[in-house]
mmCIF file of C-alpha atoms in Angstrom:
data_model
loop_
_atom_site.group_PDB
_atom_site.id
_atom_site.type_symbol
_atom_site.label_atom_id
_atom_site.label_comp_id
_atom_site.label_asym_id
_atom_site.label_seq_id
_atom_site.Cartn_x
_atom_site.Cartn_y
_atom_site.Cartn_z
ATOM 1 C CA MET W 1209 0.025 0.019 0.010
ATOM 2 C CA GLY W 1210 2.957 2.290 0.387
ATOM 3 C CA LYS W 1211 4.044 5.208 2.449
ATOM 4 C CA ASP W 1212 0.832 7.119 2.207
ATOM 5 C CA ALA W 1213 -1.367 4.268 3.774
ATOM 6 C CA LEU W 1214 -3.395 5.287 6.746
ATOM 7 C CA LYS W 1215 -1.756 3.907 9.903
ATOM 8 C CA ARG W 1216 -4.469 4.968 12.591
ATOM 9 C CA THR W 1217 -4.769 1.287 13.963
ATOM 10 C CA SER W 1218 -2.690 -1.622 13.790
ATOM 11 C CA LEU W 1219 -4.386 -4.965 15.145
ATOM 12 C CA TYR W 1220 -2.501 -7.981 16.045
ATOM 13 C CA ALA W 1221 -3.535 -11.521 14.578
ATOM 14 C CA SER W 1222 -1.945 -14.485 16.249
ATOM 15 C CA GLY W 1223 0.123 -16.609 13.629
ATOM 16 C CA ALA W 1224 -1.086 -19.604 15.428
ATOM 17 C CA SER W 1225 -4.781 -19.556 14.647
ATOM 18 C CA PRO W 1226 -6.157 -19.551 11.165
ATOM 19 C CA VAL W 1227 -9.600 -18.421 12.386
ATOM 20 C CA ASN W 1228 -8.046 -15.230 13.990
ATOM 21 C CA LEU W 1229 -6.072 -14.618 11.044
ATOM 22 C CA LEU W 1230 -9.029 -14.866 8.714
ATOM 23 C CA GLN W 1231 -11.374 -12.887 10.693
ATOM 24 C CA ALA W 1232 -8.885 -9.956 11.263
ATOM 25 C CA ARG W 1233 -9.166 -8.897 7.688
ATOM 26 C CA PHE W 1234 -13.155 -8.123 8.233
ATOM 27 C CA TYR W 1235 -12.506 -5.348 10.789
ATOM 28 C CA ASN W 1236 -11.772 -1.653 10.205
ATOM 29 C CA GLU W 1237 -8.091 -1.631 11.163
ATOM 30 C CA ASP W 1238 -5.827 0.105 8.657
ATOM 31 C CA CYS W 1239 -2.705 -2.084 9.343
ATOM 32 C CA LEU W 1240 -3.108 -6.030 10.028
ATOM 33 C CA VAL W 1241 -0.083 -7.311 11.983
ATOM 34 C CA TYR W 1242 0.437 -11.133 11.384
ATOM 35 C CA ASP W 1243 1.988 -12.080 14.525
ATOM 36 C CA LEU W 1244 4.948 -14.726 14.777
ATOM 37 C CA GLU W 1245 6.082 -13.581 18.166
ATOM 38 C CA ASP W 1246 4.331 -13.346 21.446
ATOM 39 C CA SER W 1247 0.976 -14.880 20.529
ATOM 40 C CA VAL W 1248 2.492 -17.989 19.178
ATOM 41 C CA PRO W 1249 3.754 -20.851 21.574
ATOM 42 C CA LEU W 1250 7.349 -21.893 21.015
ATOM 43 C CA ALA W 1251 6.217 -25.360 19.728
ATOM 44 C CA GLU W 1252 3.986 -23.647 16.782
ATOM 45 C CA LYS W 1253 6.676 -21.170 15.470
ATOM 46 C CA ASP W 1254 7.298 -23.167 12.257
ATOM 47 C CA ALA W 1255 3.629 -23.945 11.639
ATOM 48 C CA ALA W 1256 2.734 -20.177 12.180
ATOM 49 C CA ARG W 1257 5.449 -19.178 9.726
ATOM 50 C CA HIS W 1258 3.990 -21.348 7.131
ATOM 51 C CA LEU W 1259 0.549 -20.187 7.997
ATOM 52 C CA VAL W 1260 1.361 -16.465 7.700
ATOM 53 C CA TYR W 1261 3.386 -16.904 4.618
ATOM 54 C CA ASN W 1262 0.668 -18.737 2.734
ATOM 55 C CA LEU W 1263 -2.188 -16.606 3.910
ATOM 56 C CA ILE W 1264 -0.393 -13.320 2.807
ATOM 57 C CA LYS W 1265 0.745 -14.827 -0.364
ATOM 58 C CA TYR W 1266 -2.711 -16.366 -1.556
ATOM 59 C CA GLN W 1267 -5.237 -14.419 0.591
ATOM 60 C CA ARG W 1268 -3.840 -11.053 1.171
ATOM 61 C CA PRO W 1269 -6.636 -8.655 2.364
ATOM 62 C CA ALA W 1270 -7.323 -5.874 -0.081
ATOM 63 C CA GLY W 1271 -7.130 -2.312 1.091
ATOM 64 C CA LYS W 1272 -4.968 -3.249 4.225
ATOM 65 C CA TYR W 1273 -1.226 -2.318 5.069
ATOM 66 C CA VAL W 1274 -0.078 -5.819 5.814
ATOM 67 C CA ILE W 1275 2.874 -6.321 8.416
ATOM 68 C CA VAL W 1276 4.596 -9.306 9.830
ATOM 69 C CA ARG W 1277 5.766 -9.136 13.417
ATOM 70 C CA VAL W 1278 8.742 -11.471 13.419
ATOM 71 C CA ASN W 1279 10.480 -13.032 16.407
ATOM 72 C CA GLY W 1280 13.228 -11.049 18.371
ATOM 73 C CA ILE W 1281 16.413 -9.985 17.044
ATOM 74 C CA TYR W 1282 18.571 -12.363 18.990
ATOM 75 C CA SER W 1283 15.904 -15.348 19.016
ATOM 76 C CA GLU W 1284 16.593 -18.634 17.207
ATOM 77 C CA TYR W 1285 13.877 -17.859 14.958
ATOM 78 C CA ILE W 1286 14.538 -14.705 13.323
ATOM 79 C CA ASP W 1287 16.504 -16.032 10.375
ATOM 80 C CA GLU W 1288 13.715 -18.176 9.109
ATOM 81 C CA ASP W 1289 11.116 -15.750 9.993
ATOM 82 C CA LEU W 1290 12.827 -13.183 7.663
ATOM 83 C CA GLU W 1291 13.356 -15.788 4.992
ATOM 84 C CA ALA W 1292 9.581 -16.306 5.026
ATOM 85 C CA ALA W 1293 8.310 -12.989 5.835
ATOM 86 C CA VAL W 1294 10.207 -11.183 2.913
ATOM 87 C CA ARG W 1295 9.264 -13.612 0.284
ATOM 88 C CA CYS W 1296 5.501 -13.241 1.163
ATOM 89 C CA ARG W 1297 6.035 -9.700 0.429
ATOM 90 C CA PRO W 1298 4.207 -7.818 3.354
ATOM 91 C CA ASP W 1299 3.948 -3.939 3.251
ATOM 92 C CA ALA W 1300 6.282 -3.992 6.384
ATOM 93 C CA ILE W 1301 8.046 -6.253 8.885
ATOM 94 C CA ARG W 1302 7.521 -5.210 12.453
ATOM 95 C CA ILE W 1303 10.874 -6.056 14.663
ATOM 96 C CA PRO W 1304 10.346 -6.281 18.530
ATOM 97 C CA LYS W 1305 12.518 -4.794 21.286
ATOM 98 C CA VAL W 1306 14.703 -2.876 19.147
ATOM 99 C CA GLU W 1307 17.185 -1.020 21.129
ATOM 100 C CA TYR W 1308 20.226 0.164 18.822
ATOM 101 C CA ALA W 1309 20.601 1.331 15.286
ATOM 102 C CA LYS W 1310 22.998 -1.464 14.565
ATOM 103 C CA GLU W 1311 20.270 -3.953 15.042
ATOM 104 C CA VAL W 1312 18.099 -2.226 12.428
ATOM 105 C CA LYS W 1313 21.008 -2.227 10.004
ATOM 106 C CA ARG W 1314 21.663 -5.754 10.512
ATOM 107 C CA ILE W 1315 18.097 -6.547 9.751
ATOM 108 C CA ASP W 1316 17.965 -4.329 6.829
ATOM 109 C CA GLU W 1317 21.041 -5.960 5.350
ATOM 110 C CA ARG W 1318 19.484 -9.439 5.452
ATOM 111 C CA ILE W 1319 16.181 -8.174 3.983
ATOM 112 C CA SER W 1320 18.214 -6.830 1.117
ATOM 113 C CA GLU W 1321 19.910 -10.102 0.747
ATOM 114 C CA ILE W 1322 16.654 -11.939 0.598
ATOM 115 C CA GLU W 1323 14.986 -9.214 -1.757
ATOM 116 C CA GLU W 1324 17.942 -9.632 -3.997
ATOM 117 C CA ALA W 1325 17.668 -13.457 -4.122
ATOM 118 C CA ALA W 1326 14.028 -13.485 -4.408
ATOM 119 C CA GLY W 1327 13.934 -10.875 -7.173
ATOM 120 C CA ILE W 1328 12.043 -8.481 -5.049
ATOM 121 C CA GLU W 1329 12.435 -4.796 -5.749
ATOM 122 C CA HIS W 1330 15.173 -3.489 -3.197
ATOM 123 C CA GLY W 1331 13.787 -1.391 -0.363
ATOM 124 C CA SER W 1332 10.198 -2.396 -1.076
ATOM 125 C CA ILE W 1333 9.517 -4.048 2.395
ATOM 126 C CA GLU W 1334 9.349 -1.325 5.122
ATOM 127 C CA LEU W 1335 10.200 -1.609 8.724
ATOM 128 C CA TRP W 1336 8.468 -0.840 11.833
ATOM 129 C CA CYS W 1337 10.542 -0.905 15.027
ATOM 130 C CA ASN W 1338 9.054 -1.680 18.346
ATOM 131 C CA ILE W 1339 10.443 0.489 21.086
ATOM 132 C CA GLU W 1340 9.894 -1.479 24.335
ATOM 133 C CA SER W 1341 12.620 -0.787 26.858
ATOM 134 C CA TYR W 1342 14.353 2.281 28.364
ATOM 135 C CA LEU W 1343 17.246 1.443 26.007
ATOM 136 C CA GLY W 1344 15.112 1.713 22.885
ATOM 137 C CA VAL W 1345 13.665 4.948 24.126
ATOM 138 C CA LEU W 1346 16.787 6.395 24.944
ATOM 139 C CA ASN W 1347 18.203 5.383 21.376
ATOM 140 C CA ALA W 1348 14.909 6.149 19.457
ATOM 141 C CA GLN W 1349 16.556 8.864 17.458
ATOM 142 C CA GLU W 1350 19.339 6.754 16.089
ATOM 143 C CA ILE W 1351 16.784 3.801 15.529
ATOM 144 C CA ALA W 1352 14.533 6.029 13.525
ATOM 145 C CA THR W 1353 17.238 7.128 11.253
ATOM 146 C CA ALA W 1354 19.185 3.758 11.011
ATOM 147 C CA SER W 1355 17.745 2.784 7.561
ATOM 148 C CA GLU W 1356 15.535 4.355 4.936
ATOM 149 C CA ARG W 1357 13.245 1.129 5.386
ATOM 150 C CA VAL W 1358 11.917 2.512 8.740
ATOM 151 C CA VAL W 1359 8.767 4.059 8.386
ATOM 152 C CA ALA W 1360 7.437 3.918 11.856
ATOM 153 C CA LEU W 1361 8.360 3.534 15.520
ATOM 154 C CA ALA W 1362 5.862 1.766 17.845
ATOM 155 C CA LEU W 1363 6.077 2.058 21.506
ATOM 156 C CA GLY W 1364 5.426 -1.129 23.686
ATOM 157 C CA ALA W 1365 4.338 0.107 27.054
ATOM 158 C CA GLU W 1366 4.375 -3.191 28.978
ATOM 159 C CA ASP W 1367 7.951 -4.242 28.338
ATOM 160 C CA PHE W 1368 9.057 -0.584 28.552
ATOM 161 C CA THR W 1369 7.471 -0.332 32.086
ATOM 162 C CA ALA W 1370 8.986 -3.742 33.123
ATOM 163 C CA SER W 1371 12.249 -2.526 31.978
ATOM 164 C CA MET W 1372 11.928 0.590 33.931
ATOM 165 C CA ARG W 1373 10.257 -1.270 37.141
ATOM 166 C CA SER W 1374 7.564 1.005 36.923
ATOM 167 C CA THR W 1375 4.000 0.125 37.475
ATOM 168 C CA ARG W 1376 1.668 0.251 34.662
ATOM 169 C CA THR W 1377 -1.387 2.604 34.965
ATOM 170 C CA LYS W 1378 -4.308 3.508 32.920
ATOM 171 C CA ALA W 1379 -3.670 7.185 33.309
ATOM 172 C CA GLY W 1380 -0.131 6.562 31.964
ATOM 173 C CA ALA W 1381 2.096 8.990 33.862
ATOM 174 C CA GLU W 1382 4.920 6.165 33.947
ATOM 175 C CA ILE W 1383 5.219 6.274 29.956
ATOM 176 C CA PHE W 1384 4.631 10.009 29.643
ATOM 177 C CA TYR W 1385 8.126 10.580 28.890
ATOM 178 C CA ALA W 1386 8.748 7.612 26.479
ATOM 179 C CA ARG W 1387 5.786 8.577 24.585
ATOM 180 C CA ASN W 1388 7.246 12.151 23.860
ATOM 181 C CA ALA W 1389 10.907 10.785 23.544
ATOM 182 C CA VAL W 1390 9.645 8.262 20.857
ATOM 183 C CA LEU W 1391 7.383 10.867 19.217
ATOM 184 C CA MET W 1392 10.245 13.277 18.902
ATOM 185 C CA ALA W 1393 12.658 10.649 17.404
ATOM 186 C CA CYS W 1394 9.713 10.145 14.876
ATOM 187 C CA ARG W 1395 9.164 13.746 13.813
ATOM 188 C CA PHE W 1396 13.040 14.141 13.797
ATOM 189 C CA ALA W 1397 13.352 11.223 11.218
ATOM 190 C CA GLY W 1398 10.089 11.901 9.499
ATOM 191 C CA VAL W 1399 8.597 8.706 10.275
ATOM 192 C CA GLU W 1400 5.103 7.691 11.723
ATOM 193 C CA ALA W 1401 4.583 7.376 15.483
ATOM 194 C CA VAL W 1402 2.531 4.594 16.854
ATOM 195 C CA ASP W 1403 1.323 4.643 20.347
ATOM 196 C CA ALA W 1404 1.206 1.669 22.885
ATOM 197 C CA VAL W 1405 -1.767 -0.663 23.302
ATOM 198 C CA PHE W 1406 -4.561 0.375 25.885
ATOM 199 C CA SER W 1407 -4.688 -3.257 27.480
ATOM 200 C CA ASP W 1408 -8.189 -3.211 29.261
ATOM 201 C CA ILE W 1409 -10.389 -4.285 26.366
ATOM 202 C CA ASN W 1410 -13.503 -3.804 28.395
ATOM 203 C CA ASP W 1411 -12.810 -0.102 29.363
ATOM 204 C CA VAL W 1412 -14.259 1.791 26.397
ATOM 205 C CA GLU W 1413 -14.228 5.087 28.386
ATOM 206 C CA GLY W 1414 -10.595 4.478 29.417
ATOM 207 C CA LEU W 1415 -9.551 3.951 25.868
ATOM 208 C CA LYS W 1416 -11.343 6.997 24.524
ATOM 209 C CA ASN W 1417 -9.367 9.122 27.416
ATOM 210 C CA ASP W 1418 -6.181 7.274 26.295
ATOM 211 C CA VAL W 1419 -6.433 7.724 22.719
ATOM 212 C CA ALA W 1420 -7.299 11.398 23.249
ATOM 213 C CA LEU W 1421 -4.051 11.917 25.020
ATOM 214 C CA THR W 1422 -2.387 9.891 22.274
ATOM 215 C CA LYS W 1423 -3.833 12.171 19.555
ATOM 216 C CA ASN W 1424 -3.084 15.495 21.220
ATOM 217 C CA LEU W 1425 0.497 14.565 21.967
ATOM 218 C CA GLY W 1426 0.802 14.095 18.112
ATOM 219 C CA PHE W 1427 1.020 10.435 17.440
ATOM 220 C CA ASP W 1428 -0.205 8.921 14.235
ATOM 221 C CA GLY W 1429 -1.857 5.785 15.398
ATOM 222 C CA LYS W 1430 -2.044 3.257 18.026
ATOM 223 C CA THR W 1431 -1.584 -0.495 18.334
ATOM 224 C CA VAL W 1432 -4.827 -2.324 19.402
ATOM 225 C CA VAL W 1433 -5.217 -5.914 20.809
ATOM 226 C CA HIS W 1434 -8.899 -6.293 20.409
ATOM 227 C CA PRO W 1435 -11.323 -5.665 17.263
ATOM 228 C CA ARG W 1436 -13.654 -3.800 19.539
ATOM 229 C CA GLN W 1437 -10.904 -0.974 20.082
ATOM 230 C CA ILE W 1438 -10.543 -0.251 16.413
ATOM 231 C CA ASP W 1439 -13.639 2.157 15.761
ATOM 232 C CA VAL W 1440 -12.657 4.092 18.861
ATOM 233 C CA VAL W 1441 -9.125 4.580 17.745
ATOM 234 C CA ASN W 1442 -10.152 5.179 14.172
ATOM 235 C CA ALA W 1443 -12.425 7.898 14.845
ATOM 236 C CA ALA W 1444 -9.801 9.546 17.179
ATOM 237 C CA PHE W 1445 -7.460 9.986 14.593
ATOM 238 C CA THR W 1446 -10.075 10.884 11.812
ATOM 239 C CA PRO W 1447 -10.541 14.868 11.744
ATOM 240 C CA SER W 1448 -13.955 15.931 12.590
ATOM 241 C CA ALA W 1449 -16.258 18.191 10.404
ATOM 242 C CA LYS W 1450 -15.461 21.156 12.589
ATOM 243 C CA GLU W 1451 -11.830 20.649 12.423
ATOM 244 C CA ILE W 1452 -11.740 20.197 8.774
ATOM 245 C CA ARG W 1453 -13.867 23.347 8.273
ATOM 246 C CA TYR W 1454 -11.566 25.276 10.534
ATOM 247 C CA ALA W 1455 -8.249 23.938 8.680
ATOM 248 C CA LYS W 1456 -9.672 24.982 5.289
ATOM 249 C CA ARG W 1457 -10.533 28.341 6.649
ATOM 250 C CA VAL W 1458 -6.862 28.649 8.002
ATOM 251 C CA LEU W 1459 -5.589 27.616 4.568
ATOM 252 C CA GLU W 1460 -8.013 29.937 2.709
ATOM 253 C CA ALA W 1461 -6.840 33.059 5.043
ATOM 254 C CA VAL W 1462 -3.189 32.111 4.473
ATOM 255 C CA GLU W 1463 -3.656 32.092 0.517
ATOM 256 C CA GLU W 1464 -5.469 35.182 0.654
ATOM 257 C CA GLY W 1465 -2.765 36.947 2.795
ATOM 258 C CA LYS W 1466 -0.159 35.586 0.061
ATOM 259 C CA ARG W 1467 -2.291 37.090 -2.793
ATOM 260 C CA GLU W 1468 -2.259 40.432 -0.882
ATOM 261 C CA HIS W 1469 1.209 40.369 -0.030
ATOM 262 C CA LYS W 1470 0.293 40.678 3.847
ATOM 263 C CA GLY W 1471 3.073 39.985 6.176
ATOM 264 C CA ALA W 1472 0.628 38.833 8.823
ATOM 265 C CA VAL W 1473 -2.522 37.017 8.324
ATOM 266 C CA THR W 1474 -5.459 36.926 10.850
ATOM 267 C CA LEU W 1475 -8.533 34.625 11.323
ATOM 268 C CA ASP W 1476 -11.457 35.367 13.710
ATOM 269 C CA GLY W 1477 -9.134 38.063 15.310
ATOM 270 C CA GLY W 1478 -6.245 35.876 16.010
ATOM 271 C CA MET W 1479 -3.142 35.885 13.971
ATOM 272 C CA ILE W 1480 -2.220 32.836 12.016
ATOM 273 C CA ASP W 1481 1.295 31.626 12.286
ATOM 274 C CA LYS W 1482 3.329 28.908 10.517
ATOM 275 C CA PRO W 1483 2.580 26.023 13.098
ATOM 276 C CA MET W 1484 -1.162 26.660 12.798
ATOM 277 C CA GLU W 1485 -0.933 26.470 8.853
ATOM 278 C CA LEU W 1486 1.208 23.275 9.368
ATOM 279 C CA ARG W 1487 -1.665 21.685 11.563
ATOM 280 C CA ALA W 1488 -4.159 22.674 9.199
ATOM 281 C CA ARG W 1489 -2.426 20.933 6.454
ATOM 282 C CA THR W 1490 -1.752 18.000 8.413
ATOM 283 C CA THR W 1491 -5.645 17.714 9.470
ATOM 284 C CA LEU W 1492 -6.671 18.074 5.797
ATOM 285 C CA ALA W 1493 -4.088 15.538 4.713
ATOM 286 C CA GLN W 1494 -5.584 13.059 7.638
ATOM 287 C CA ALA W 1495 -9.167 13.703 6.251
ATOM 288 C CA LYS W 1496 -8.072 12.975 2.648
ATOM 289 C CA ALA W 1497 -6.145 9.837 3.598
ATOM 290 C CA ALA W 1498 -9.432 8.718 5.496
ATOM 291 C CA GLY W 1499 -11.473 9.069 2.414
ATOM 292 C CA ILE W 1500 -13.496 12.029 3.629
ATOM 293 C CA GLU W 1501 -14.783 14.053 0.737
ATOM 294 C CA MET W 1502 -13.867 17.704 0.947
ATOM 295 C CA MET J 884 12.491 -34.527 1.713
ATOM 296 C CA GLU J 885 11.825 -37.977 2.945
ATOM 297 C CA ILE J 886 9.372 -38.414 5.611
ATOM 298 C CA LYS J 887 11.141 -39.952 8.525
ATOM 299 C CA LYS J 888 8.412 -40.351 11.083
ATOM 300 C CA THR J 889 4.717 -39.739 12.012
ATOM 301 C CA ALA J 890 3.996 -35.969 12.638
ATOM 302 C CA SER J 891 0.954 -33.560 12.847
ATOM 303 C CA ALA J 892 0.339 -30.000 12.361
ATOM 304 C CA GLY J 893 -2.823 -27.901 12.839
ATOM 305 C CA THR J 894 -5.707 -28.064 15.223
ATOM 306 C CA LEU J 895 -9.231 -29.170 15.473
ATOM 307 C CA GLU J 896 -10.602 -25.550 15.683
ATOM 308 C CA SER J 897 -12.919 -23.933 13.097
ATOM 309 C CA SER J 898 -11.198 -22.822 9.890
ATOM 310 C CA ASP J 899 -8.180 -25.240 10.660
ATOM 311 C CA VAL J 900 -7.225 -28.611 9.588
ATOM 312 C CA MET J 901 -5.245 -31.188 11.471
ATOM 313 C CA VAL J 902 -2.848 -32.904 9.151
ATOM 314 C CA THR J 903 -0.925 -36.120 10.075
ATOM 315 C CA VAL J 904 1.795 -37.307 7.742
ATOM 316 C CA SER J 905 3.737 -40.510 8.076
ATOM 317 C CA PRO J 906 6.106 -42.633 5.853
ATOM 318 C CA ASN J 907 4.502 -44.484 3.100
ATOM 319 C CA PRO J 908 6.412 -47.912 2.735
ATOM 320 C CA GLU J 909 4.335 -48.705 -0.503
ATOM 321 C CA GLY J 910 5.716 -45.516 -2.076
ATOM 322 C CA GLY J 911 3.868 -42.589 -3.587
ATOM 323 C CA LEU J 912 1.201 -40.152 -1.985
ATOM 324 C CA LYS J 913 -1.770 -41.723 -0.254
ATOM 325 C CA VAL J 914 -4.086 -38.822 0.844
ATOM 326 C CA SER J 915 -7.177 -39.259 3.062
ATOM 327 C CA ILE J 916 -9.635 -36.578 3.886
ATOM 328 C CA ASP J 917 -12.281 -36.352 6.676
ATOM 329 C CA SER J 918 -14.212 -33.185 5.945
ATOM 330 C CA PRO J 919 -17.768 -32.086 6.327
ATOM 331 C CA VAL J 920 -17.412 -30.304 2.931
ATOM 332 C CA LEU J 921 -15.641 -33.169 1.289
ATOM 333 C CA ALA J 922 -18.409 -33.697 -1.287
ATOM 334 C CA LEU J 923 -18.134 -30.168 -2.483
ATOM 335 C CA TYR J 924 -14.350 -29.535 -2.274
ATOM 336 C CA GLU J 925 -12.689 -32.864 -2.396
ATOM 337 C CA GLU J 926 -10.981 -32.237 -5.729
ATOM 338 C CA GLN J 927 -9.659 -28.892 -4.505
ATOM 339 C CA MET J 928 -8.362 -30.030 -1.225
ATOM 340 C CA ARG J 929 -6.502 -32.866 -2.792
ATOM 341 C CA LYS J 930 -4.946 -30.515 -5.151
ATOM 342 C CA ALA J 931 -3.651 -28.207 -2.150
ATOM 343 C CA VAL J 932 -2.340 -31.240 -0.546
ATOM 344 C CA THR J 933 -0.488 -32.623 -3.628
ATOM 345 C CA ASP J 934 0.635 -29.083 -4.512
ATOM 346 C CA ALA J 935 2.277 -28.582 -1.055
ATOM 347 C CA ALA J 936 3.796 -32.080 -1.114
ATOM 348 C CA ALA J 937 5.461 -31.326 -4.520
ATOM 349 C CA ASP J 938 6.809 -27.838 -3.381
ATOM 350 C CA ALA J 939 8.121 -29.539 -0.308
ATOM 351 C CA GLY J 940 9.672 -32.245 -2.638
ATOM 352 C CA VAL J 941 7.872 -35.107 -1.019
ATOM 353 C CA LYS J 942 7.059 -38.090 -3.194
ATOM 354 C CA ASP J 943 6.317 -40.887 -0.723
ATOM 355 C CA ALA J 944 4.018 -40.125 2.251
ATOM 356 C CA GLU J 945 0.638 -40.918 3.938
ATOM 357 C CA ILE J 946 -1.201 -37.757 4.435
ATOM 358 C CA ALA J 947 -4.396 -37.650 6.340
ATOM 359 C CA LEU J 948 -6.528 -34.680 6.857
ATOM 360 C CA ASN J 949 -9.264 -34.037 9.823
ATOM 361 C CA ASP J 950 -10.752 -30.847 8.205
ATOM 362 C CA HIS J 951 -12.829 -28.087 9.970
ATOM 363 C CA GLY J 952 -13.620 -25.978 7.143
ATOM 364 C CA ALA J 953 -10.057 -24.854 6.290
ATOM 365 C CA ILE J 954 -9.416 -22.825 3.166
ATOM 366 C CA ASP J 955 -6.830 -24.013 0.549
ATOM 367 C CA CYS J 956 -3.943 -21.759 1.744
ATOM 368 C CA VAL J 957 -4.505 -22.942 5.345
ATOM 369 C CA ILE J 958 -4.400 -26.675 4.242
ATOM 370 C CA ARG J 959 -1.578 -25.987 2.210
ATOM 371 C CA ALA J 960 0.308 -24.349 5.235
ATOM 372 C CA ARG J 961 -0.713 -27.237 7.617
ATOM 373 C CA VAL J 962 0.475 -29.970 5.073
ATOM 374 C CA MET J 963 3.843 -28.003 4.508
ATOM 375 C CA ALA J 964 4.525 -27.853 8.444
ATOM 376 C CA ALA J 965 3.456 -31.581 9.137
ATOM 377 C CA LEU J 966 5.815 -32.652 6.293
ATOM 378 C CA CYS J 967 8.483 -30.539 7.581
ATOM 379 C CA ARG J 968 8.163 -31.947 11.114
ATOM 380 C CA GLY J 969 7.817 -35.571 9.610
ATOM 381 C CA ALA J 970 11.028 -35.086 7.635
ATOM 382 C CA GLU J 971 12.830 -33.371 10.500
ATOM 383 C CA GLU J 972 13.936 -30.676 8.071
ATOM 384 C CA ALA J 973 13.602 -26.977 7.796
ATOM 385 C CA TYR J 974 11.561 -25.629 4.685
ATOM 386 C CA ASP J 975 13.637 -24.368 1.995
ATOM 387 C CA TRP J 976 12.071 -20.878 1.471
ATOM 388 C CA ALA J 977 14.406 -20.075 -1.293
ATOM 389 C CA LYS J 978 12.989 -22.832 -3.360
ATOM 390 C CA GLU J 979 10.856 -20.557 -5.324
ATOM 391 C CA ASP J 980 13.746 -18.220 -6.008
ATOM 392 C CA LYS J 981 15.679 -21.130 -7.669
ATOM 393 C CA GLU J 982 12.471 -21.929 -9.611
ATOM 394 C CA ALA J 983 11.903 -18.369 -10.983
#
């Protein structure tokens, strides 16, 4: 689907379960993550690899950004995971627990080798790096810029808080710094920032509060663990009619100012500065990507 | 790939298939299928099995399917996994590169 694909929600589907993998395509998530890692028992790693490979190759869901989450960089499964994952040609491979740029470079090189052997266009497989430890957060900037394949960093809050010896709470004060650090690294590198999951799938109000914070901080999307979370998160990342109207008025005022060679432009009595213009353009780009007619 | 022992892959859950492979002393592929949709899809299911066996390079094996509504690519994946387990070998993912 490419770099312009919407990435508001990414839903994990376990590579151990055909029914889980097949049903996931019928929900409204933007990104479907075929998981070979945490959701797959050790004894089923080989079978999950075959399942994910064949499902993507022969039953790829239309209109979704397809991701394979491989096993850890230092696991015994990573080599074969990459061999299979690259050859079924997902949009991206999601690497868990990334902590250093050199790890991304090593994966990048291996993917390049497989792409060449398989006759796949060089660089066509993108990378998402999961940031799931204090080391990952500290090195987020170098990770985000380690390879041109990297298009997104995704914060993993459970493992991060474990590495920090913090207590995970719904309010999320313990991940506030990590969220901002990952976000700044993403903005520096020009890649997408994907927020951590909200784990309580029965707490819809809690999810709404959490995703409102996620959006206000500046994230581009959020990982979800259950289909019932998808519509709430998609709605939060889709500009409202009021936001779209305001963004259009901001840009119209900016254009009018240019035509009339004005140094400063105002709207409703307030001055429009460059950041406001940038936010308006982002709002309209998000609306357009979400398929809203304007 | 030579099947050395009896091995299985898959589950009895909906949309899945339990595949059991074992050596076939008589030679060739012997495929048996138990499925609620056998009357409708037997030919298609057999093709998924024999294609997977051919791709894995297996010529001699008994392959038994206990199907619970798996689609072709799931059958293919489960047969591949069971064959690799029965042969005690990793799948050659680069096989298609060589054929291309």
